[in-house]
Amino acid sequence: MSSAGQSTVPFTIPSLAGEVSDAVVKVLDSGWITTGPQTAAFEQEFADYLGAAHVVAVASCTTALELCLRGLELPPGSAVLTPSLTFCGAINAILHAGHRPVLVDIDEDTLVPSPETVAAAAARVDPAAMIVQNQGGYPVDVAALADAAGLDRTRVIEDAAHGPGAARGGRPVGSESFAACFSFYATKNMPIGEGGAVATSDEGLQEKVRAMRLHGMSKDSWKRYLPGGSWRYDVKRVGLKANMTDVQAAIGRAQLAALPEWQRRRAEIVAGYDEAFRDLPGLTLPQRDLGGIQHAWHLYQVRVPDRDAVSAELEAAGVSTSVHFIPVNQMTSYRDILGADECARVPVTDRVGEELLSLPLYPGLTPDGQDRVIAALTEALRARS
């Protein structure tokens, strides 16, 4: 309970479609709970939603990133550009694939790399590939960043963990991508609990990812145990254990049907925040380029001075917040791996990273809950003005 005797407004609550329970029970009753017909159906339905040629369902967005990097078949130790304002999983994917992260600074308005920051990072190395992130649901201009890096689009992997519902120029994120990697973690716009997917326009990449998600085996267990199937299989390239189960896929199919309405509610909440905070001193609102941009609004990230103290004051008032993200160059393991010089090359990320604060934003946030968030942040900042 908060000091006012009210329950806390959580940072997030996973949304669940009404059909989820029945969908899971049907899978359990079917006798087949690992990768099988539900996974195939989910892949097709998510591909239809995105307008993508292929979707391969996997265990997480992190494994999706790693599988795509492996699918590029780069020389070991290749330089891979990546923002430092990202989740640690993206850096781990580069390292696990056997490559070297090269940090890219951000534009402080959009919170994603700009062509200028990408070009500056590319000038230091000979990049073989790049991961670009749709930060908070803001869809990056992949073509512009690829050009700035001097890379073909087939060497750019989109981290679209925050991306379902986002679009640029009327095209959904993932619809035309060489590789876009999605997350269905419990906090995401379309939560399954765990899970991820690769959307790709490339037949060859989808074949590689599909095989590598299950150790590199030429046939999964569903194909081996269908009537007339054979137990014999081959391993043509080393892969991971990164498949999605039919239980997860059944949840995903139900959640996907509810996603458009959830996205409408997110936009409604964002409009309420925008109106309430428009003239609040000391607050920087999320920037968005409204020309041809459809933001997914996975996060409502504001910038505030004295962020840690403000966050603590909101918590005391019964409002939970979060930070996205602690820059990876500030983390012990990556500093040891990358070295001090590399970690010092993202000054805007370091400065902005100390001010970022993510407010509650989820379809189940009630009007009363949003009012409490607004009141708590307004009080905290006006006391500082």
JSON list of C-alpha atoms in Angstrom, two decimals, residues 14 28 31 40 76 99 107 111 139 165 207 277 301 304 332 357 384:
[
{"chain": "A", "resi": 14, "resn": "PRO", "atom": "CA", "xyz": [-0.05, -8.23, -18.93]},
{"chain": "A", "resi": 28, "resn": "LEU", "atom": "CA", "xyz": [-3.29, -29.75, -23.64]},
{"chain": "A", "resi": 31, "resn": "GLY", "atom": "CA", "xyz": [-1.72, -34.55, -26.77]},
{"chain": "A", "resi": 40, "resn": "ALA", "atom": "CA", "xyz": [2.53, -23.14, -37.78]},
{"chain": "A", "resi": 76, "resn": "PRO", "atom": "CA", "xyz": [34.06, -14.72, -36.78]},
{"chain": "A", "resi": 99, "resn": "HIS", "atom": "CA", "xyz": [30.96, -11.16, -33.12]},
{"chain": "A", "resi": 107, "resn": "ASP", "atom": "CA", "xyz": [19.68, 11.21, -31.27]},
{"chain": "A", "resi": 111, "resn": "LEU", "atom": "CA", "xyz": [16.23, 7.98, -28.58]},
{"chain": "A", "resi": 139, "resn": "PRO", "atom": "CA", "xyz": [9.85, 2.81, -35.92]},
{"chain": "A", "resi": 165, "resn": "GLY", "atom": "CA", "xyz": [1.64, -2.08, -34.07]},
{"chain": "A", "resi": 207, "resn": "GLU", "atom": "CA", "xyz": [14.97, -21.59, -43.97]},
{"chain": "A", "resi": 277, "resn": "PHE", "atom": "CA", "xyz": [2.01, 17.02, -19.36]},
{"chain": "A", "resi": 301, "resn": "GLN", "atom": "CA", "xyz": [9.39, 7.45, -21.97]},
{"chain": "A", "resi": 304, "resn": "VAL", "atom": "CA", "xyz": [13.17, 14.34, -16.07]},
{"chain": "A", "resi": 332, "resn": "THR", "atom": "CA", "xyz": [30.40, -4.19, -15.72]},
{"chain": "A", "resi": 357, "resn": "LEU", "atom": "CA", "xyz": [11.72, 7.39, -16.94]},
{"chain": "A", "resi": 384, "resn": "ARG", "atom": "CA", "xyz": [11.34, 21.37, -8.29]}
]
